[in-house]
Amino acid sequence: MNAASITENASSKALERYYQFHSRIYDATRWSFLFGREEVLRRAARVCQPKRILEVGCGTGRNLVSLRKHFPEASITGVDLSEQMLGIAAAKMRDSKTTLLRRSYNAPVHENGEPYDLILFSYSLSMFNPGWEQAIAAAHGDLAAGGCVAVVDFSHSAFGWFSRWMGVNHVRMDAHLWPLLADHFTALLDERFRAYGGVWSYGMFLGRKLP
Ligand SMILES: C[S@@+](CC[C@H](N)C(=O)[O-])C[C@H]1O[C@@H](n2cnc3c(N)ncnc32)[C@H](O)[C@@H]1O
C-alpha cells in the first residue's frame, strides 16, 4: 500500500476518524442500505471491457472483489484515504494485478502512466465535501478517451431529518452530482431509484469520455 501521496485536510481527517470505527462494522452493515453496487457493475460490464480499472474510495474492497470477478485479466487500482478501510481491502485482494493507494483523490493518479478504461465511484463522491468537483475533473483526467465512468451513490431525500442524519455521517444529499457528471461525460445511463419506499433516492450514472 502506497501512503506517500496522501493529502490531509480537515475533512479528510474527519473521515479517517469516522472510518477508524466504521471500518469494523462496514461489511456487516452496509449491504442493508448501499443499494445498486452490483447492478452498476453489471451495467458497466455490458458497455466496457477494461484492461485498467480505478475505484475511487474503494473502502473495504467489496467492489474490488466483484470487479475482479467481472474482469479477471484487468489491472485494478483502489484509492482511499482511510488506512483502516484499505487494510480490510488488502486482505481480500492479494493478487499481483491489484494496487491499493492511500491518498485523497483530488487530482489524477495515473500521472505519466497509462490512463484507465473504467473508473468506479461507489458511494464515495457524496462524501467528498469539499472536493467532489475536483474528483469528477480528476476522473476525467484519469480516463482514457472512450473509457467509462460508473457511479452509484446517494442522491436526495424529501425528509429533512434524513438528510441531516446523513450529513452527520459525512454524506451530502442534494442531488448535486448528476448534472456535473453529465457535463463531463456522455451519459449512457443517468437514473434515480427509490429506497425504503422513498425515504431517500440513490442514483446511477454510466458515462463515456468521448475520444
Ligand atoms: C461509503 S464508503 C464506500 C466504499 C466502497 N466504494 C463501497 O461501495 O462499499 C466511502 C469511502 O470513500 C473514501 N473517501 C471519502 N473521501 C475520499 C477522498 N477524498 N479520497 C479518497 N477516498 C475517500 C472513504 O474513506 C470510504 O472508504
PDB file of C-alpha atoms and ligand atoms in Angstrom:
ATOM      1  CA  MET A   1       0.000   0.000   0.000  1.00  0.00           C
ATOM      2  CA  ASN A   2       1.475   3.331  -1.062  1.00  0.00           C
ATOM      3  CA  ALA A   3       0.968   6.118   1.525  1.00  0.00           C
ATOM      4  CA  ALA A   4       3.372   8.607   0.017  1.00  0.00           C
ATOM      5  CA  SER A   5       0.875  10.853  -1.686  1.00  0.00           C
ATOM      6  CA  ILE A   6      -1.851  11.261   0.951  1.00  0.00           C
ATOM      7  CA  THR A   7      -3.070  14.825   1.213  1.00  0.00           C
ATOM      8  CA  GLU A   8      -4.561  15.835   4.562  1.00  0.00           C
ATOM      9  CA  ASN A   9      -7.201  18.466   5.179  1.00  0.00           C
ATOM     10  CA  ALA A  10      -9.813  18.913   7.925  1.00  0.00           C
ATOM     11  CA  SER A  11     -12.476  16.996   6.008  1.00  0.00           C
ATOM     12  CA  SER A  12     -10.256  14.040   5.143  1.00  0.00           C
ATOM     13  CA  LYS A  13      -9.001  13.860   8.741  1.00  0.00           C
ATOM     14  CA  ALA A  14     -12.619  13.757   9.985  1.00  0.00           C
ATOM     15  CA  LEU A  15     -13.403  10.960   7.514  1.00  0.00           C
ATOM     16  CA  GLU A  16     -10.359   8.994   8.575  1.00  0.00           C
ATOM     17  CA  ARG A  17     -11.505   9.240  12.192  1.00  0.00           C
ATOM     18  CA  TYR A  18     -15.050   8.223  11.190  1.00  0.00           C
ATOM     19  CA  TYR A  19     -13.752   5.094   9.444  1.00  0.00           C
ATOM     20  CA  GLN A  20     -11.448   4.130  12.296  1.00  0.00           C
ATOM     21  CA  PHE A  21     -14.637   2.855  13.960  1.00  0.00           C
ATOM     22  CA  HIS A  22     -16.930   2.255  10.962  1.00  0.00           C
ATOM     23  CA  SER A  23     -14.388   0.050   9.157  1.00  0.00           C
ATOM     24  CA  ARG A  24     -15.056  -2.566  11.870  1.00  0.00           C
ATOM     25  CA  ILE A  25     -18.799  -2.776  11.140  1.00  0.00           C
ATOM     26  CA  TYR A  26     -18.768  -1.706   7.479  1.00  0.00           C
ATOM     27  CA  ASP A  27     -19.169  -5.032   5.658  1.00  0.00           C
ATOM     28  CA  ALA A  28     -21.659  -6.323   8.232  1.00  0.00           C
ATOM     29  CA  THR A  29     -23.977  -3.305   7.910  1.00  0.00           C
ATOM     30  CA  ARG A  30     -23.695  -1.528   4.550  1.00  0.00           C
ATOM     31  CA  TRP A  31     -25.361  -4.268   2.453  1.00  0.00           C
ATOM     32  CA  SER A  32     -28.675  -3.128   4.003  1.00  0.00           C
ATOM     33  CA  PHE A  33     -28.591   0.401   2.517  1.00  0.00           C
ATOM     34  CA  LEU A  34     -25.869   0.841  -0.128  1.00  0.00           C
ATOM     35  CA  PHE A  35     -28.112  -0.326  -2.969  1.00  0.00           C
ATOM     36  CA  GLY A  36     -27.150  -0.726  -6.621  1.00  0.00           C
ATOM     37  CA  ARG A  37     -23.488  -1.630  -6.203  1.00  0.00           C
ATOM     38  CA  GLU A  38     -23.739  -4.953  -8.102  1.00  0.00           C
ATOM     39  CA  GLU A  39     -26.151  -3.530 -10.657  1.00  0.00           C
ATOM     40  CA  VAL A  40     -23.882  -0.650 -11.683  1.00  0.00           C
ATOM     41  CA  LEU A  41     -21.025  -3.104 -12.265  1.00  0.00           C
ATOM     42  CA  ARG A  42     -23.266  -5.422 -14.304  1.00  0.00           C
ATOM     43  CA  ARG A  43     -24.319  -2.475 -16.449  1.00  0.00           C
ATOM     44  CA  ALA A  44     -20.721  -1.252 -16.818  1.00  0.00           C
ATOM     45  CA  ALA A  45     -19.637  -4.722 -17.958  1.00  0.00           C
ATOM     46  CA  ARG A  46     -22.192  -4.558 -20.814  1.00  0.00           C
ATOM     47  CA  VAL A  47     -20.591  -1.458 -22.338  1.00  0.00           C
ATOM     48  CA  CYS A  48     -16.954  -1.654 -21.264  1.00  0.00           C
ATOM     49  CA  GLN A  49     -14.246  -4.355 -21.375  1.00  0.00           C
ATOM     50  CA  PRO A  50     -11.481  -2.567 -19.429  1.00  0.00           C
ATOM     51  CA  LYS A  51      -7.831  -3.536 -19.164  1.00  0.00           C
ATOM     52  CA  ARG A  52      -7.133  -0.914 -16.480  1.00  0.00           C
ATOM     53  CA  ILE A  53      -9.634  -0.080 -13.715  1.00  0.00           C
ATOM     54  CA  LEU A  54      -9.618   2.519 -10.928  1.00  0.00           C
ATOM     55  CA  GLU A  55     -12.030   2.502  -7.993  1.00  0.00           C
ATOM     56  CA  VAL A  56     -12.041   5.828  -6.146  1.00  0.00           C
ATOM     57  CA  GLY A  57     -12.926   5.447  -2.466  1.00  0.00           C
ATOM     58  CA  CYS A  58     -12.650   1.655  -2.631  1.00  0.00           C
ATOM     59  CA  GLY A  59     -13.172   1.259   1.127  1.00  0.00           C
ATOM     60  CA  THR A  60     -13.091  -2.341   2.349  1.00  0.00           C
ATOM     61  CA  GLY A  61     -12.731  -3.668  -1.186  1.00  0.00           C
ATOM     62  CA  ARG A  62     -16.226  -5.121  -1.642  1.00  0.00           C
ATOM     63  CA  ASN A  63     -16.389  -3.818  -5.217  1.00  0.00           C
ATOM     64  CA  LEU A  64     -12.754  -4.712  -5.943  1.00  0.00           C
ATOM     65  CA  VAL A  65     -13.699  -8.361  -5.391  1.00  0.00           C
ATOM     66  CA  SER A  66     -16.667  -8.005  -7.796  1.00  0.00           C
ATOM     67  CA  LEU A  67     -14.545  -6.146 -10.337  1.00  0.00           C
ATOM     68  CA  ARG A  68     -12.012  -8.984 -10.266  1.00  0.00           C
ATOM     69  CA  LYS A  69     -14.830 -11.495 -10.991  1.00  0.00           C
ATOM     70  CA  HIS A  70     -16.172  -9.416 -13.887  1.00  0.00           C
ATOM     71  CA  PHE A  71     -12.709  -8.614 -15.292  1.00  0.00           C
ATOM     72  CA  PRO A  72     -10.251 -11.396 -14.312  1.00  0.00           C
ATOM     73  CA  GLU A  73      -7.400 -10.102 -16.502  1.00  0.00           C
ATOM     74  CA  ALA A  74      -7.646  -6.387 -15.699  1.00  0.00           C
ATOM     75  CA  SER A  75      -5.196  -4.457 -13.584  1.00  0.00           C
ATOM     76  CA  ILE A  76      -7.156  -2.830 -10.757  1.00  0.00           C
ATOM     77  CA  THR A  77      -6.195   0.157  -8.603  1.00  0.00           C
ATOM     78  CA  GLY A  78      -8.117   1.117  -5.469  1.00  0.00           C
ATOM     79  CA  VAL A  79      -7.657   4.571  -3.927  1.00  0.00           C
ATOM     80  CA  ASP A  80      -8.851   5.508  -0.451  1.00  0.00           C
ATOM     81  CA  LEU A  81      -7.821   7.860   2.304  1.00  0.00           C
ATOM     82  CA  SER A  82      -8.618   5.520   5.204  1.00  0.00           C
ATOM     83  CA  GLU A  83      -5.829   3.229   6.329  1.00  0.00           C
ATOM     84  CA  GLN A  84      -8.305   1.019   8.229  1.00  0.00           C
ATOM     85  CA  MET A  85     -10.609   0.565   5.217  1.00  0.00           C
ATOM     86  CA  LEU A  86      -7.646  -0.181   2.934  1.00  0.00           C
ATOM     87  CA  GLY A  87      -6.286  -2.722   5.443  1.00  0.00           C
ATOM     88  CA  ILE A  88      -9.508  -4.747   5.069  1.00  0.00           C
ATOM     89  CA  ALA A  89      -9.404  -4.372   1.274  1.00  0.00           C
ATOM     90  CA  ALA A  90      -5.771  -5.546   1.193  1.00  0.00           C
ATOM     91  CA  ALA A  91      -6.697  -8.803   2.951  1.00  0.00           C
ATOM     92  CA  LYS A  92      -9.300  -9.517   0.207  1.00  0.00           C
ATOM     93  CA  MET A  93      -7.150  -8.558  -2.788  1.00  0.00           C
ATOM     94  CA  ARG A  94      -3.804 -10.350  -2.691  1.00  0.00           C
ATOM     95  CA  ASP A  95      -3.296 -10.796  -6.434  1.00  0.00           C
ATOM     96  CA  SER A  96      -0.372  -9.144  -8.201  1.00  0.00           C
ATOM     97  CA  LYS A  97      -2.623  -7.190 -10.604  1.00  0.00           C
ATOM     98  CA  THR A  98      -4.233  -5.164  -7.810  1.00  0.00           C
ATOM     99  CA  THR A  99      -2.699  -1.980  -6.361  1.00  0.00           C
ATOM    100  CA  LEU A 100      -4.010  -0.022  -3.367  1.00  0.00           C
ATOM    101  CA  LEU A 101      -3.092   3.639  -2.888  1.00  0.00           C
ATOM    102  CA  ARG A 102      -3.698   5.575   0.297  1.00  0.00           C
ATOM    103  CA  ARG A 103      -4.445   9.145  -0.684  1.00  0.00           C
ATOM    104  CA  SER A 104      -7.164  11.717  -1.080  1.00  0.00           C
ATOM    105  CA  TYR A 105      -8.451  11.725  -4.649  1.00  0.00           C
ATOM    106  CA  ASN A 106      -8.131  15.395  -5.542  1.00  0.00           C
ATOM    107  CA  ALA A 107      -6.009  15.056  -8.696  1.00  0.00           C
ATOM    108  CA  PRO A 108      -5.429  12.385 -11.354  1.00  0.00           C
ATOM    109  CA  VAL A 109      -3.407   9.408 -10.092  1.00  0.00           C
ATOM    110  CA  HIS A 110      -2.217   7.885 -13.378  1.00  0.00           C
ATOM    111  CA  GLU A 111       0.461  10.613 -13.676  1.00  0.00           C
ATOM    112  CA  ASN A 112       2.733   9.549 -16.528  1.00  0.00           C
ATOM    113  CA  GLY A 113       1.362   6.022 -16.584  1.00  0.00           C
ATOM    114  CA  GLU A 114      -1.435   4.753 -18.769  1.00  0.00           C
ATOM    115  CA  PRO A 115      -4.920   6.180 -18.171  1.00  0.00           C
ATOM    116  CA  TYR A 116      -7.801   3.952 -17.008  1.00  0.00           C
ATOM    117  CA  ASP A 117     -10.540   2.366 -19.136  1.00  0.00           C
ATOM    118  CA  LEU A 118     -13.076   2.219 -16.295  1.00  0.00           C
ATOM    119  CA  ILE A 119     -13.346   4.395 -13.195  1.00  0.00           C
ATOM    120  CA  LEU A 120     -15.829   3.466 -10.457  1.00  0.00           C
ATOM    121  CA  PHE A 121     -17.166   5.737  -7.725  1.00  0.00           C
ATOM    122  CA  SER A 122     -19.428   3.704  -5.434  1.00  0.00           C
ATOM    123  CA  TYR A 123     -20.917   5.678  -2.532  1.00  0.00           C
ATOM    124  CA  SER A 124     -17.763   7.759  -2.318  1.00  0.00           C
ATOM    125  CA  LEU A 125     -18.396  11.014  -4.232  1.00  0.00           C
ATOM    126  CA  SER A 126     -21.231  12.089  -1.894  1.00  0.00           C
ATOM    127  CA  MET A 127     -18.604  12.097   0.893  1.00  0.00           C
ATOM    128  CA  PHE A 128     -16.178  14.411  -0.945  1.00  0.00           C
ATOM    129  CA  ASN A 129     -17.262  17.602   0.820  1.00  0.00           C
ATOM    130  CA  PRO A 130     -15.445  19.683  -0.222  1.00  0.00           C
ATOM    131  CA  GLY A 131     -13.797  18.180  -3.280  1.00  0.00           C
ATOM    132  CA  TRP A 132     -16.495  16.468  -5.374  1.00  0.00           C
ATOM    133  CA  GLU A 133     -15.984  18.824  -8.344  1.00  0.00           C
ATOM    134  CA  GLN A 134     -12.200  18.261  -8.284  1.00  0.00           C
ATOM    135  CA  ALA A 135     -12.743  14.488  -8.047  1.00  0.00           C
ATOM    136  CA  ILE A 136     -15.003  14.476 -11.140  1.00  0.00           C
ATOM    137  CA  ALA A 137     -12.447  16.594 -13.018  1.00  0.00           C
ATOM    138  CA  ALA A 138      -9.639  14.273 -11.823  1.00  0.00           C
ATOM    139  CA  ALA A 139     -11.565  11.245 -13.121  1.00  0.00           C
ATOM    140  CA  HIS A 140     -11.931  12.952 -16.494  1.00  0.00           C
ATOM    141  CA  GLY A 141      -8.137  13.402 -16.495  1.00  0.00           C
ATOM    142  CA  ASP A 142      -7.532   9.790 -15.405  1.00  0.00           C
ATOM    143  CA  LEU A 143      -9.845   8.238 -18.009  1.00  0.00           C
ATOM    144  CA  ALA A 144      -8.669   7.171 -21.461  1.00  0.00           C
ATOM    145  CA  ALA A 145     -10.591   8.521 -24.460  1.00  0.00           C
ATOM    146  CA  GLY A 146     -13.524   6.148 -24.983  1.00  0.00           C
ATOM    147  CA  GLY A 147     -13.273   4.934 -21.368  1.00  0.00           C
ATOM    148  CA  CYS A 148     -16.230   4.673 -18.972  1.00  0.00           C
ATOM    149  CA  VAL A 149     -17.069   6.161 -15.611  1.00  0.00           C
ATOM    150  CA  ALA A 150     -19.560   4.290 -13.392  1.00  0.00           C
ATOM    151  CA  VAL A 151     -21.151   5.978 -10.379  1.00  0.00           C
ATOM    152  CA  VAL A 152     -23.641   4.706  -7.818  1.00  0.00           C
ATOM    153  CA  ASP A 153     -24.398   6.964  -4.864  1.00  0.00           C
ATOM    154  CA  PHE A 154     -26.935   8.596  -2.584  1.00  0.00           C
ATOM    155  CA  SER A 155     -28.907  11.278  -4.393  1.00  0.00           C
ATOM    156  CA  HIS A 156     -31.532  13.123  -2.328  1.00  0.00           C
ATOM    157  CA  SER A 157     -34.295  12.806   0.246  1.00  0.00           C
ATOM    158  CA  ALA A 158     -37.602  14.626   0.739  1.00  0.00           C
ATOM    159  CA  PHE A 159     -37.105  14.258   4.502  1.00  0.00           C
ATOM    160  CA  GLY A 160     -35.023  16.947   6.176  1.00  0.00           C
ATOM    161  CA  TRP A 161     -34.356  14.787   9.227  1.00  0.00           C
ATOM    162  CA  PHE A 162     -32.881  12.070   6.992  1.00  0.00           C
ATOM    163  CA  SER A 163     -30.642  14.468   5.052  1.00  0.00           C
ATOM    164  CA  ARG A 164     -29.425  15.939   8.355  1.00  0.00           C
ATOM    165  CA  TRP A 165     -28.677  12.454   9.715  1.00  0.00           C
ATOM    166  CA  MET A 166     -26.724  11.645   6.552  1.00  0.00           C
ATOM    167  CA  GLY A 167     -24.834  14.933   6.994  1.00  0.00           C
ATOM    168  CA  VAL A 168     -23.764  13.726  10.449  1.00  0.00           C
ATOM    169  CA  ASN A 169     -22.380  10.703   8.587  1.00  0.00           C
ATOM    170  CA  HIS A 170     -20.453  12.960   6.144  1.00  0.00           C
ATOM    171  CA  VAL A 171     -22.862  12.366   3.225  1.00  0.00           C
ATOM    172  CA  ARG A 172     -24.338  15.266   1.205  1.00  0.00           C
ATOM    173  CA  MET A 173     -27.834  14.533  -0.174  1.00  0.00           C
ATOM    174  CA  ASP A 174     -28.501  17.408  -2.623  1.00  0.00           C
ATOM    175  CA  ALA A 175     -28.757  15.559  -5.973  1.00  0.00           C
ATOM    176  CA  HIS A 176     -25.683  17.656  -6.798  1.00  0.00           C
ATOM    177  CA  LEU A 177     -23.520  15.015  -8.500  1.00  0.00           C
ATOM    178  CA  TRP A 178     -25.573  14.124 -11.559  1.00  0.00           C
ATOM    179  CA  PRO A 179     -25.548  17.406 -13.561  1.00  0.00           C
ATOM    180  CA  LEU A 180     -21.769  17.771 -13.263  1.00  0.00           C
ATOM    181  CA  LEU A 181     -21.200  14.143 -14.258  1.00  0.00           C
ATOM    182  CA  ALA A 182     -23.389  14.723 -17.331  1.00  0.00           C
ATOM    183  CA  ASP A 183     -21.324  17.845 -18.142  1.00  0.00           C
ATOM    184  CA  HIS A 184     -18.076  15.854 -18.140  1.00  0.00           C
ATOM    185  CA  PHE A 185     -19.142  12.544 -19.716  1.00  0.00           C
ATOM    186  CA  THR A 186     -21.610  11.402 -22.381  1.00  0.00           C
ATOM    187  CA  ALA A 187     -24.361   9.694 -20.380  1.00  0.00           C
ATOM    188  CA  LEU A 188     -25.209   6.066 -21.188  1.00  0.00           C
ATOM    189  CA  LEU A 189     -27.343   5.778 -18.030  1.00  0.00           C
ATOM    190  CA  ASP A 190     -28.473   8.549 -15.656  1.00  0.00           C
ATOM    191  CA  GLU A 191     -31.263   7.355 -13.339  1.00  0.00           C
ATOM    192  CA  ARG A 192     -32.580   7.668  -9.771  1.00  0.00           C
ATOM    193  CA  PHE A 193     -34.152   4.875  -7.739  1.00  0.00           C
ATOM    194  CA  ARG A 194     -36.268   4.984  -4.569  1.00  0.00           C
ATOM    195  CA  ALA A 195     -35.007   3.269  -1.425  1.00  0.00           C
ATOM    196  CA  TYR A 196     -37.144   2.151   1.533  1.00  0.00           C
ATOM    197  CA  GLY A 197     -40.409   3.374  -0.028  1.00  0.00           C
ATOM    198  CA  GLY A 198     -38.949   6.789  -0.856  1.00  0.00           C
ATOM    199  CA  VAL A 199     -37.138   7.745   2.346  1.00  0.00           C
ATOM    200  CA  TRP A 200     -34.248   8.535   0.034  1.00  0.00           C
ATOM    201  CA  SER A 201     -33.253   8.100  -3.616  1.00  0.00           C
ATOM    202  CA  TYR A 202     -29.972   6.833  -4.925  1.00  0.00           C
ATOM    203  CA  GLY A 203     -28.621   7.285  -8.407  1.00  0.00           C
ATOM    204  CA  MET A 204     -26.625   5.518 -11.058  1.00  0.00           C
ATOM    205  CA  PHE A 205     -24.615   7.179 -13.779  1.00  0.00           C
ATOM    206  CA  LEU A 206     -22.689   5.494 -16.533  1.00  0.00           C
ATOM    207  CA  GLY A 207     -20.805   7.738 -18.917  1.00  0.00           C
ATOM    208  CA  ARG A 208     -18.195   7.677 -21.611  1.00  0.00           C
ATOM    209  CA  LYS A 209     -15.322  10.072 -22.239  1.00  0.00           C
ATOM    210  CA  LEU A 210     -15.547  10.999 -25.874  1.00  0.00           C
ATOM    211  CA  PRO A 211     -12.407  10.382 -27.997  1.00  0.00           C
TER     212      PRO A 211
HETATM  213  C1  LIG B   1     -19.174   4.718   1.877  1.00  0.00           C
HETATM  214  S1  LIG B   1     -17.518   4.196   1.599  1.00  0.00           S
HETATM  215  C2  LIG B   1     -17.670   3.328   0.054  1.00  0.00           C
HETATM  216  C3  LIG B   1     -16.699   2.182  -0.054  1.00  0.00           C
HETATM  217  C4  LIG B   1     -16.896   1.308  -1.302  1.00  0.00           C
HETATM  218  N1  LIG B   1     -16.702   2.063  -2.504  1.00  0.00           N
HETATM  219  C5  LIG B   1     -18.250   0.653  -1.288  1.00  0.00           C
HETATM  220  O1  LIG B   1     -19.028   0.853  -2.221  1.00  0.00           O
HETATM  221  O2  LIG B   1     -18.514  -0.119  -0.348  1.00  0.00           O
HETATM  222  C6  LIG B   1     -16.710   5.700   1.099  1.00  0.00           C
HETATM  223  C7  LIG B   1     -15.198   5.550   1.016  1.00  0.00           C
HETATM  224  O3  LIG B   1     -14.686   6.713   0.352  1.00  0.00           O
HETATM  225  C8  LIG B   1     -13.479   7.085   0.990  1.00  0.00           C
HETATM  226  N2  LIG B   1     -13.240   8.507   0.723  1.00  0.00           N
HETATM  227  C9  LIG B   1     -14.003   9.561   1.116  1.00  0.00           C
HETATM  228  N3  LIG B   1     -13.465  10.715   0.682  1.00  0.00           N
HETATM  229  C10 LIG B   1     -12.338  10.376  -0.011  1.00  0.00           C
HETATM  230  C11 LIG B   1     -11.346  11.118  -0.714  1.00  0.00           C
HETATM  231  N4  LIG B   1     -11.396  12.454  -0.785  1.00  0.00           N
HETATM  232  N5  LIG B   1     -10.342  10.460  -1.324  1.00  0.00           N
HETATM  233  C12 LIG B   1     -10.284   9.096  -1.268  1.00  0.00           C
HETATM  234  N6  LIG B   1     -11.190   8.336  -0.605  1.00  0.00           N
HETATM  235  C13 LIG B   1     -12.205   8.971   0.015  1.00  0.00           C
HETATM  236  C14 LIG B   1     -13.730   6.786   2.471  1.00  0.00           C
HETATM  237  O4  LIG B   1     -12.518   6.662   3.194  1.00  0.00           O
HETATM  238  C15 LIG B   1     -14.515   5.483   2.383  1.00  0.00           C
HETATM  239  O5  LIG B   1     -13.691   4.351   2.446  1.00  0.00           O
END
